[in-house]
Short mmCIF file of C-alpha atoms in Angstrom, two decimals:
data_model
loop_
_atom_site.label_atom_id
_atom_site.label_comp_id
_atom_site.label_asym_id
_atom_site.label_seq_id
_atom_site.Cartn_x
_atom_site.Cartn_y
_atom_site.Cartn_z
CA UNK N 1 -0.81 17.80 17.55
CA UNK N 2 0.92 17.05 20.50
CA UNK N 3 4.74 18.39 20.54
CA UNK N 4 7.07 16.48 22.76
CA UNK N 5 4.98 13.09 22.08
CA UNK N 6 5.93 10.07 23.46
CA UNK N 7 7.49 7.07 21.57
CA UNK N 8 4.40 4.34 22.45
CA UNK N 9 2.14 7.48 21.28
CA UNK N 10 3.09 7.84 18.47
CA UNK N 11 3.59 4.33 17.50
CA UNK N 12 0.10 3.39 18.76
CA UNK N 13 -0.37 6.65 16.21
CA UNK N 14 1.55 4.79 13.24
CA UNK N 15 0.13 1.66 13.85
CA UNK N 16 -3.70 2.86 14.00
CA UNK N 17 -5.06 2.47 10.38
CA UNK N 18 -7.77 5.50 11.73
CA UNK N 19 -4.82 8.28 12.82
CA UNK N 20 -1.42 6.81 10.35
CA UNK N 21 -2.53 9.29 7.84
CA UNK N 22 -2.44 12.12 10.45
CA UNK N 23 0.50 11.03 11.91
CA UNK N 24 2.39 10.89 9.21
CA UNK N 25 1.45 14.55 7.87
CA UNK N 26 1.83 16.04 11.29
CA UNK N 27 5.07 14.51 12.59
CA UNK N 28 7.05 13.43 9.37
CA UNK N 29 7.72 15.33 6.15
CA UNK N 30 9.32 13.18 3.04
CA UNK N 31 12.61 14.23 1.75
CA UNK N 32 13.63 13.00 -2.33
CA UNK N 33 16.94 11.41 -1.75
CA UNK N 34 17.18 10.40 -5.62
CA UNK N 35 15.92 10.39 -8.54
CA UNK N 36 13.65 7.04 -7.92
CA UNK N 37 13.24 7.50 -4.04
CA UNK N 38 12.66 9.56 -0.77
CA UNK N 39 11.90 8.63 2.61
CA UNK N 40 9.82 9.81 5.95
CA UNK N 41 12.04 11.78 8.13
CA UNK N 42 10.40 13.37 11.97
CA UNK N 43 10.64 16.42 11.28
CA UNK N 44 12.90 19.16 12.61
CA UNK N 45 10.60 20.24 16.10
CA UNK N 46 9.59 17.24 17.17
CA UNK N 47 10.96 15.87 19.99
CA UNK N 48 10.24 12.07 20.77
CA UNK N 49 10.76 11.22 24.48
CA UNK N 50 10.66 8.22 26.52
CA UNK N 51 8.03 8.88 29.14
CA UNK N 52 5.84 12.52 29.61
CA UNK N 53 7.79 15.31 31.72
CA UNK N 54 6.72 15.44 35.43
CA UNK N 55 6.81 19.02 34.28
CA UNK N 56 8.35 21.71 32.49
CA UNK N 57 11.69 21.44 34.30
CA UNK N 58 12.13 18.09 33.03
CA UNK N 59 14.51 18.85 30.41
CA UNK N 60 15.68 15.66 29.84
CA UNK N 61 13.26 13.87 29.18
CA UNK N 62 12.24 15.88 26.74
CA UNK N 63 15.13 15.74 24.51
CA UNK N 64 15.65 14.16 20.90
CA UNK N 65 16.29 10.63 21.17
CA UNK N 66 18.41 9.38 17.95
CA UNK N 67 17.43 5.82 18.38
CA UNK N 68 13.89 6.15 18.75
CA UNK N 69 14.02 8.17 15.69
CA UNK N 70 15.71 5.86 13.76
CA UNK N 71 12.96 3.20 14.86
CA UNK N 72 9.99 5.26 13.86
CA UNK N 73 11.55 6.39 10.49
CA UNK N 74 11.72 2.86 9.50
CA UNK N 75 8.39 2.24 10.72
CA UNK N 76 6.84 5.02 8.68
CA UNK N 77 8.75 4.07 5.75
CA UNK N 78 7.52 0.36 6.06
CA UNK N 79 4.36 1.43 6.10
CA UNK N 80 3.36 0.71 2.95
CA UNK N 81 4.66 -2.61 2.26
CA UNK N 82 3.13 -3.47 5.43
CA UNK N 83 -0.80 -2.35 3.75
CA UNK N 84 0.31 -4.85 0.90
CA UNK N 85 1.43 -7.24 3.05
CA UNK N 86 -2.24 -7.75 4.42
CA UNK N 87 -4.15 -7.79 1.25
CA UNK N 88 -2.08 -10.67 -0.14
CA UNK N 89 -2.19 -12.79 3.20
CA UNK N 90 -5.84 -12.43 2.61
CA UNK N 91 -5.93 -12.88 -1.58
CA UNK N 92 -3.91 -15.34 -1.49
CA UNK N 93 -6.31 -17.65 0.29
CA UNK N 94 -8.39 -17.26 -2.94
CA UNK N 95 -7.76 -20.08 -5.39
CA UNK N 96 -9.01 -18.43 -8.12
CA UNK N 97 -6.52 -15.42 -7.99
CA UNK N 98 -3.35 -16.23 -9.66
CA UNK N 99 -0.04 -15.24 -7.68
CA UNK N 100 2.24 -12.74 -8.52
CA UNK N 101 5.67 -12.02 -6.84
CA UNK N 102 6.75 -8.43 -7.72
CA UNK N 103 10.61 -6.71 -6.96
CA UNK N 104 11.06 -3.23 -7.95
CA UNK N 105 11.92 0.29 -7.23
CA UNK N 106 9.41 3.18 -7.24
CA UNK N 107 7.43 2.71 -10.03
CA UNK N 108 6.83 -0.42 -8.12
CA UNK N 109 6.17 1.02 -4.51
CA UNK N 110 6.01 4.80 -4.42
CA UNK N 111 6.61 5.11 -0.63
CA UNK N 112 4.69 9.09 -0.58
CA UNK N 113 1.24 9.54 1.29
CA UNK N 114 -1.00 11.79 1.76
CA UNK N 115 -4.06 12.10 4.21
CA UNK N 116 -7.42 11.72 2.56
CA UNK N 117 -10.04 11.99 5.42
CA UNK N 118 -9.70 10.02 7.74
CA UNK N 119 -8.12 6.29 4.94
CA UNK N 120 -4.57 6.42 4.16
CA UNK N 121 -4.10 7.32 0.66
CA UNK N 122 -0.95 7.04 -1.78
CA UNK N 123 -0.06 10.20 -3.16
CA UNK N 124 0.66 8.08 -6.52
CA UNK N 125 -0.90 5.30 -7.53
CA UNK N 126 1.84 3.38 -8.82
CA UNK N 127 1.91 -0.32 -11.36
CA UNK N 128 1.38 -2.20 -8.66
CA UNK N 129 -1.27 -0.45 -7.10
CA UNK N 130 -3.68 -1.29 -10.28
CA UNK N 131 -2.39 -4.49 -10.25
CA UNK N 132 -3.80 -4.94 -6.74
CA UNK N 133 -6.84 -3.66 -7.52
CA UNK N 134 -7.25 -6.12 -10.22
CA UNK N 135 -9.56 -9.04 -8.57
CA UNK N 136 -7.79 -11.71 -11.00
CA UNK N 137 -4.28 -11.19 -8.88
CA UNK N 138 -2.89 -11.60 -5.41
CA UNK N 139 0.06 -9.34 -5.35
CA UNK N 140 3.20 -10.01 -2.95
CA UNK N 141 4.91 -7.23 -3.49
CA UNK N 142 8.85 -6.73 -2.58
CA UNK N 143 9.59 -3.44 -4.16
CA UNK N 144 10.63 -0.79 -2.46
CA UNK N 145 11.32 3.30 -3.67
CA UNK N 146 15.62 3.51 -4.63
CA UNK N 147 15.86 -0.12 -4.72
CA UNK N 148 18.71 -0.79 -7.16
CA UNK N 149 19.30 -3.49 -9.40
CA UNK N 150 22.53 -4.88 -7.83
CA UNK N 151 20.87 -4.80 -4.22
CA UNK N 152 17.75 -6.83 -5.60
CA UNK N 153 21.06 -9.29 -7.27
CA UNK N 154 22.26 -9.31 -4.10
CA UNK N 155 19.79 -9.62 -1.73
CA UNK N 156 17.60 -11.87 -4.04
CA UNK N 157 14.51 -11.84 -1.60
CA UNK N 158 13.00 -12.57 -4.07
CA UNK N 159 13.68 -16.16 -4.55
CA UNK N 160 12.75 -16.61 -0.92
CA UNK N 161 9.12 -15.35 -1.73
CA UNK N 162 9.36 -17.61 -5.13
CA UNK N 163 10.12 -20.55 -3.14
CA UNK N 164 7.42 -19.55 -0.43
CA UNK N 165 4.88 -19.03 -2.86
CA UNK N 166 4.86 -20.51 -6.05
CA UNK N 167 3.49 -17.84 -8.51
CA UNK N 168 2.74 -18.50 -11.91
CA UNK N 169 4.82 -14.79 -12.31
CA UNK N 170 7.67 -12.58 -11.05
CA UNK N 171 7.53 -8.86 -12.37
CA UNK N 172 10.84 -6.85 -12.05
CA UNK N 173 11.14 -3.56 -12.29
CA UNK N 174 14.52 -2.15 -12.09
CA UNK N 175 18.04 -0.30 -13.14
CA UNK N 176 16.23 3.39 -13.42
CA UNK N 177 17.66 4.11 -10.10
CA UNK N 178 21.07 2.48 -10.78
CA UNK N 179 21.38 4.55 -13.85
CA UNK N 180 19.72 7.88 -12.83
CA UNK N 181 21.01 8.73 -9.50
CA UNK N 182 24.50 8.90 -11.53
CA UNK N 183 23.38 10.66 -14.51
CA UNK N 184 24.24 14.29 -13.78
CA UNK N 185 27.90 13.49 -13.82
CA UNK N 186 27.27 11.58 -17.56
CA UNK N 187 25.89 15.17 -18.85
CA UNK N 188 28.65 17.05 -20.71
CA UNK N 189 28.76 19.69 -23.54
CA UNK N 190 28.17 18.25 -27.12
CA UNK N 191 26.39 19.10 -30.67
CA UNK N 192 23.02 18.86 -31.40
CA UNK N 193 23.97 17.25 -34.76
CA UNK N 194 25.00 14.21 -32.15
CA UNK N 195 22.84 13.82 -29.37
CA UNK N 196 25.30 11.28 -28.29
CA UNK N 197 28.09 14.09 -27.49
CA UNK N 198 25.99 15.51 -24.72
CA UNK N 199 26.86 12.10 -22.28
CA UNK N 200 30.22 11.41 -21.32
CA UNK N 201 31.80 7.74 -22.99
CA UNK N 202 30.50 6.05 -19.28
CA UNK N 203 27.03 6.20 -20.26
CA UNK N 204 27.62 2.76 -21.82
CA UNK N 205 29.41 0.88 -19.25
CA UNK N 206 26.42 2.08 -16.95
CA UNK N 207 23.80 0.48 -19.00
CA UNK N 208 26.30 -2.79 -19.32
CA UNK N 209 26.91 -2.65 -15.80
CA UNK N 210 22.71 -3.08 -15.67
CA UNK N 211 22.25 -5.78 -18.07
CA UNK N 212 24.79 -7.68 -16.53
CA UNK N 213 22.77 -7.64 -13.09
CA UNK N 214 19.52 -8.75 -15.05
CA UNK N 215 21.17 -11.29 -16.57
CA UNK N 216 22.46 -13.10 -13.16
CA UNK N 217 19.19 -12.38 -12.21
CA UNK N 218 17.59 -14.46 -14.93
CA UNK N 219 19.78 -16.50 -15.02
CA UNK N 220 19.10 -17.95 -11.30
CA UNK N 221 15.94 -17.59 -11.94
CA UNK N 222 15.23 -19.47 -15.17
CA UNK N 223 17.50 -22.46 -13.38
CA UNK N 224 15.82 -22.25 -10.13
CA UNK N 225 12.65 -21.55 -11.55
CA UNK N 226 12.23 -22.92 -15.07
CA UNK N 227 8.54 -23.23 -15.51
CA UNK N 228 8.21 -19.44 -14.50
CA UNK N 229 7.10 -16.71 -16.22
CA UNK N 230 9.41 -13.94 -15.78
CA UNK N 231 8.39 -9.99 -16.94
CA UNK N 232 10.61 -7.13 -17.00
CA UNK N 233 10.58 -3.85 -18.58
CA UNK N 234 12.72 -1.02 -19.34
CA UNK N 235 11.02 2.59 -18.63
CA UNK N 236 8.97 4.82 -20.71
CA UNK N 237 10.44 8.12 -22.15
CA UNK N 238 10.64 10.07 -18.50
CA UNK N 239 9.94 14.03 -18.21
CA UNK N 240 12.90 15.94 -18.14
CA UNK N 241 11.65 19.18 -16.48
CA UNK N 242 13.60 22.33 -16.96
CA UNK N 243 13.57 22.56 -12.68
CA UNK N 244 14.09 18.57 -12.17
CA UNK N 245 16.89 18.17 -9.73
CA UNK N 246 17.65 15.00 -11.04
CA UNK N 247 17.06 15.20 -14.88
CA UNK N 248 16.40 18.51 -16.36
CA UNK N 249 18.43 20.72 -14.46
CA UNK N 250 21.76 18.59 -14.93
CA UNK N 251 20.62 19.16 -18.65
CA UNK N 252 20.84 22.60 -18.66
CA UNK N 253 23.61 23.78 -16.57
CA UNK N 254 25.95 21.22 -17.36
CA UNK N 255 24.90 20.51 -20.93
CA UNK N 256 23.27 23.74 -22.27
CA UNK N 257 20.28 21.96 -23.15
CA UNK N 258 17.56 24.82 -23.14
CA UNK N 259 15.16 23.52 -26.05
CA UNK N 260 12.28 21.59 -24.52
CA UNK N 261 12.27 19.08 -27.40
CA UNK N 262 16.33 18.50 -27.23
CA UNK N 263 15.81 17.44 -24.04
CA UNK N 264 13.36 14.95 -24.65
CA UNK N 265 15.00 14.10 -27.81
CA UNK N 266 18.24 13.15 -25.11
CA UNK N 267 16.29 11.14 -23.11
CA UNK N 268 14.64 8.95 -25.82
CA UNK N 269 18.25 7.90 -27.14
CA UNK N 270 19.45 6.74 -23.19
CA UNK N 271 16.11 4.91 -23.03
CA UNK N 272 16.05 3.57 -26.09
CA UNK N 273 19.16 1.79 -25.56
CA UNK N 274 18.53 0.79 -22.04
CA UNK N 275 15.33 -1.04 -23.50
CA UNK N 276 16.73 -2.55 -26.49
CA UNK N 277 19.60 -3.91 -24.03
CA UNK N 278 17.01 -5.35 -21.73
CA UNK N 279 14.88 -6.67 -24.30
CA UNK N 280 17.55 -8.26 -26.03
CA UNK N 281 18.77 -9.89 -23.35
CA UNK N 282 15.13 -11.34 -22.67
CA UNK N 283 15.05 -13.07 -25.99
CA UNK N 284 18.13 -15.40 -24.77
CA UNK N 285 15.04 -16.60 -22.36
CA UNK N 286 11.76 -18.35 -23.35
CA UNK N 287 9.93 -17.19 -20.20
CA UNK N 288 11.15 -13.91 -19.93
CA UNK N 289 8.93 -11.81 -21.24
CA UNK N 290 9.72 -8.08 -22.00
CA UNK N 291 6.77 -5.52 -21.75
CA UNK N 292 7.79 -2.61 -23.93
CA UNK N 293 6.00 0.80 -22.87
CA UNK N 294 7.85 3.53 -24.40
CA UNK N 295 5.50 5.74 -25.64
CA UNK N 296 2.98 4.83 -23.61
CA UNK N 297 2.63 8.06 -20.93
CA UNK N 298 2.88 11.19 -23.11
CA UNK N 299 5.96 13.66 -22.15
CA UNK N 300 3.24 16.00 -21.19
CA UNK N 301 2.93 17.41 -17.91
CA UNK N 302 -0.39 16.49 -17.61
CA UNK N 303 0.35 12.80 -17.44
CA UNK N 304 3.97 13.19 -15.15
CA UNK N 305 3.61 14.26 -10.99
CA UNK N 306 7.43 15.23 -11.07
CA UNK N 307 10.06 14.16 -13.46
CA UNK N 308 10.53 10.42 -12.93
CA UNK N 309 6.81 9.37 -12.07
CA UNK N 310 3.78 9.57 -14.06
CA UNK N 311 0.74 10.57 -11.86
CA UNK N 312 -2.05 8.27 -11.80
CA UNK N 313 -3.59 8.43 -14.91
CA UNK N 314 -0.10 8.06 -16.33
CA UNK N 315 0.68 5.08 -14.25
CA UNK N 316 -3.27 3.85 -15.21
CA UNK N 317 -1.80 3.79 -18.82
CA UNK N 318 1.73 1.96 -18.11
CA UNK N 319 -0.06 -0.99 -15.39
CA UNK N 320 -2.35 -1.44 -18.88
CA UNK N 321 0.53 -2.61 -20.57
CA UNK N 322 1.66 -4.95 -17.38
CA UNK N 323 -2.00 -6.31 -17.42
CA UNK N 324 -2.59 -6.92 -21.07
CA UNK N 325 0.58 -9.34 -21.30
CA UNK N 326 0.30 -11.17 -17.89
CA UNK N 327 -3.42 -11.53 -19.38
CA UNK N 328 -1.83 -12.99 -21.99
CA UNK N 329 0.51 -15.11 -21.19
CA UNK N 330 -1.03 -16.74 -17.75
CA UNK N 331 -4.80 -16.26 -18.65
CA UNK N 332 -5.34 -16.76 -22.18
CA UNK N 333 -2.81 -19.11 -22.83
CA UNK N 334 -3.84 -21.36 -20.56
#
C-alpha cells in the first residue's frame, strides 16, 4: 500500500474494477452514521497529495488535502450505484426484461464492501441485489443507505427516472431511517403491563409525520403516473441487540428493558403500527400495492448482520416477498 498516494492514483485505483476492492479496504474504513446508513471515510494516515515529493523534504506536498478528500469520499461512496448503473444500461436493452425504478434507503442499497479476491463484493446482499440477479428485471436503482423519506419527497428523482424510463413498477422503500435515527430520545421508563409507556407521546406524530410524506408521494405519483404500479412496504420486526447503538442499547439504559423478549415485544408494537399506517394508506390507491413482510426474517441472530439489516439469507427471505407480488401483479396478471 502506498502511503502518501497521489490523488490520480488512487482514483485510477477507485475506478479500476480489478484494484476498487483493494482500494477501498486499504485506504478507507466505513463509519455507521445511523441507524440505516454509514459511509467511506480515508482513513486517519493517509495523506492524499497533489503530485509525488521530489523528496522527503517536501513537506508540503505531502500534506492532507481537504478537498481532494471530500472528492474521493464521494467517489467511494458512489461506488455502488455506479455497478448498478451499468447493469441496467445494459438490461435495459433487453425487451423481454420488464423495468423497474427502485428509491430507497439501505435495505435498498447497503453502501458496505468487502474484498473478495480480486471482484468487488457487497458485504450484504441487500432486496435489490436479488432483484438484480433475477433475469426477468432490469433494475434502475435510486436508493441510497440514510436516505429519508422527506429527502426522496423532496428531491423526487424519482419521477425524473419514471419519466425517463417508463417502468411497468416503482418500489419504495422508506421512513426506517426517518423514524430510527430519532428513536433513542422516544425511549422512556414505563410498565411492562403497557408496552406503550416505554415511548414518549412523540412516537405518534413521528409515524404521522411519515405517512404524510408517502402520501404526497403517492399522490404525485398516482396523478403523474396513473397506469403505474406502485409497491411499498413497511419493515420486518428488526433485531434489537442488547449492544445496538441504535436500538437495543437506548432500550436498556434509558428504558430498563433487560428481557430479550420485552424488547422484541417493543419493537413489534412500533412496527406494527408503522405498517398498518402504511398499508392503510395504500388501500386509498388501486396501484399501490403494499408488500407485508413482518415475520418474514426470524429475530434470530442467525438471520440479522447487525441490528437493522438481515444478512443475506435474511434479505434472500424478505426480496422473496418483493418477487412473489411484482410476479404477481406485472407477470401473471398480464
Amino acid at each position: 500500500m502506498k502511503n502518501p498516494i497521489t490523488i490520480d492514483e488512487l482514483q485510477r485505483l477507485l475506478e479500476d474494477e480489478a484494484t476498487r476492492a483493494e482500494a477501498l479496504a486499504d485506504y478507507f474504513e466505513y463509519l455507521p452514521t445511523g441507524p440505516f446508513t454509514g459511509e467511506y471515510r480515508l482513513r486517519n494516515e493517509i495523506k492524499v497529495v497533489k503530485h509525488e515529493p521530489v523528496d522527503a523534504e517536501s513537506s508540503s506536498e505531502a500534506e492532507s488535502l481537504i478537498n481532494i478528500r471530500d472528492f474521493l469520499i464521494t467517489k467511494a461512496n458512489g461506488l455502488a450505484r455506479g455497478v448498478r448503473d451499468k447493469l441496467f444500461e445494459e438490461r435495459k436493452q433487453d425487451g423481454e426484461r420488464i423495468v423497474i425504478v427502485t428509491e430507497g434507503d439501505s435495505w435498498f442499497q447497503y453502501p458496505r464492501f468487502k474484498p473478495a479476491g480480486i471482484p468487488l463484493s457487497k458485504e450484504v446482499k441487500d432486496v435489490i441485489d436479488y432483484l438484480i440477479e433475477d433475469e426477468r428485471f432490469a433494475v434502475k436503482s435510486l436508493g441510497g443507505a440514510g436516505d429519508v423519506i422527506r429527502n426522496m419527497f423532496h428531491m423526487s428523482e424519482y419521477l425524473d427516472a419514471i419519466e425517463q424510463y417508463t417502468p411497468k413498477a416503482f418500489v419504495l422503500s422508506g421512513g426506517g431511517n426517518d423514524f430510527f435515527e430519532v428513536f433513542p430520545r422516544m425511549v422512556r421508563k414505563g410498565s411492562i403491563d403497557d408496552i406503550e409507556t416505554f415511548l414518549k407521546t412523540t412516537w405518534l406524530t413521528e409515524i404521522e409525520v411519515i405517512r404524510t410524506y408517502y402520501k404526497g408521494i403517492l399522490q404525485i405519483l398516482t396523478t403523474e403516473f396513473p397506469e403505474l404500479d406502485i409497491f411499498v412496504h413497511g419493515y420486518d420486526y428488526i433485531m434489537p441487540r442488547p449492544d445496538g447503538k441504535w436500538i437495543g442499547r437506548p432500550m436498556i439504559e434509558t428504558g430498563g428493558l433487560t428481557r430479550d423478549e420485552d424488547r422484541k415485544g417493543l419493537i413489534k408494537f412500533i412496527m406494527d403500527k408503522f405498517n398498518r399506517s402504511i398499508e392503510e394508506l395504500s388501500e386509498q390507491y388501486e396501484k399501490v400495492h403494499f408488500i407485508n413482510i413482518r415475520g418474514t426474517v426470524p429475530q434470530d441472530p442467525q438471520f440479522w448482520h447487525d441490528e437493522i439489516h438481515p444478512n443475506d439469507y435474511g434479505f434472500r427471505l424478505v426480496a422473496d416477498k418483493f418477487i412473489a407480488q411484482l410476479e404477481e401483479v406485472l407477470i401473471r396478471a398480464n
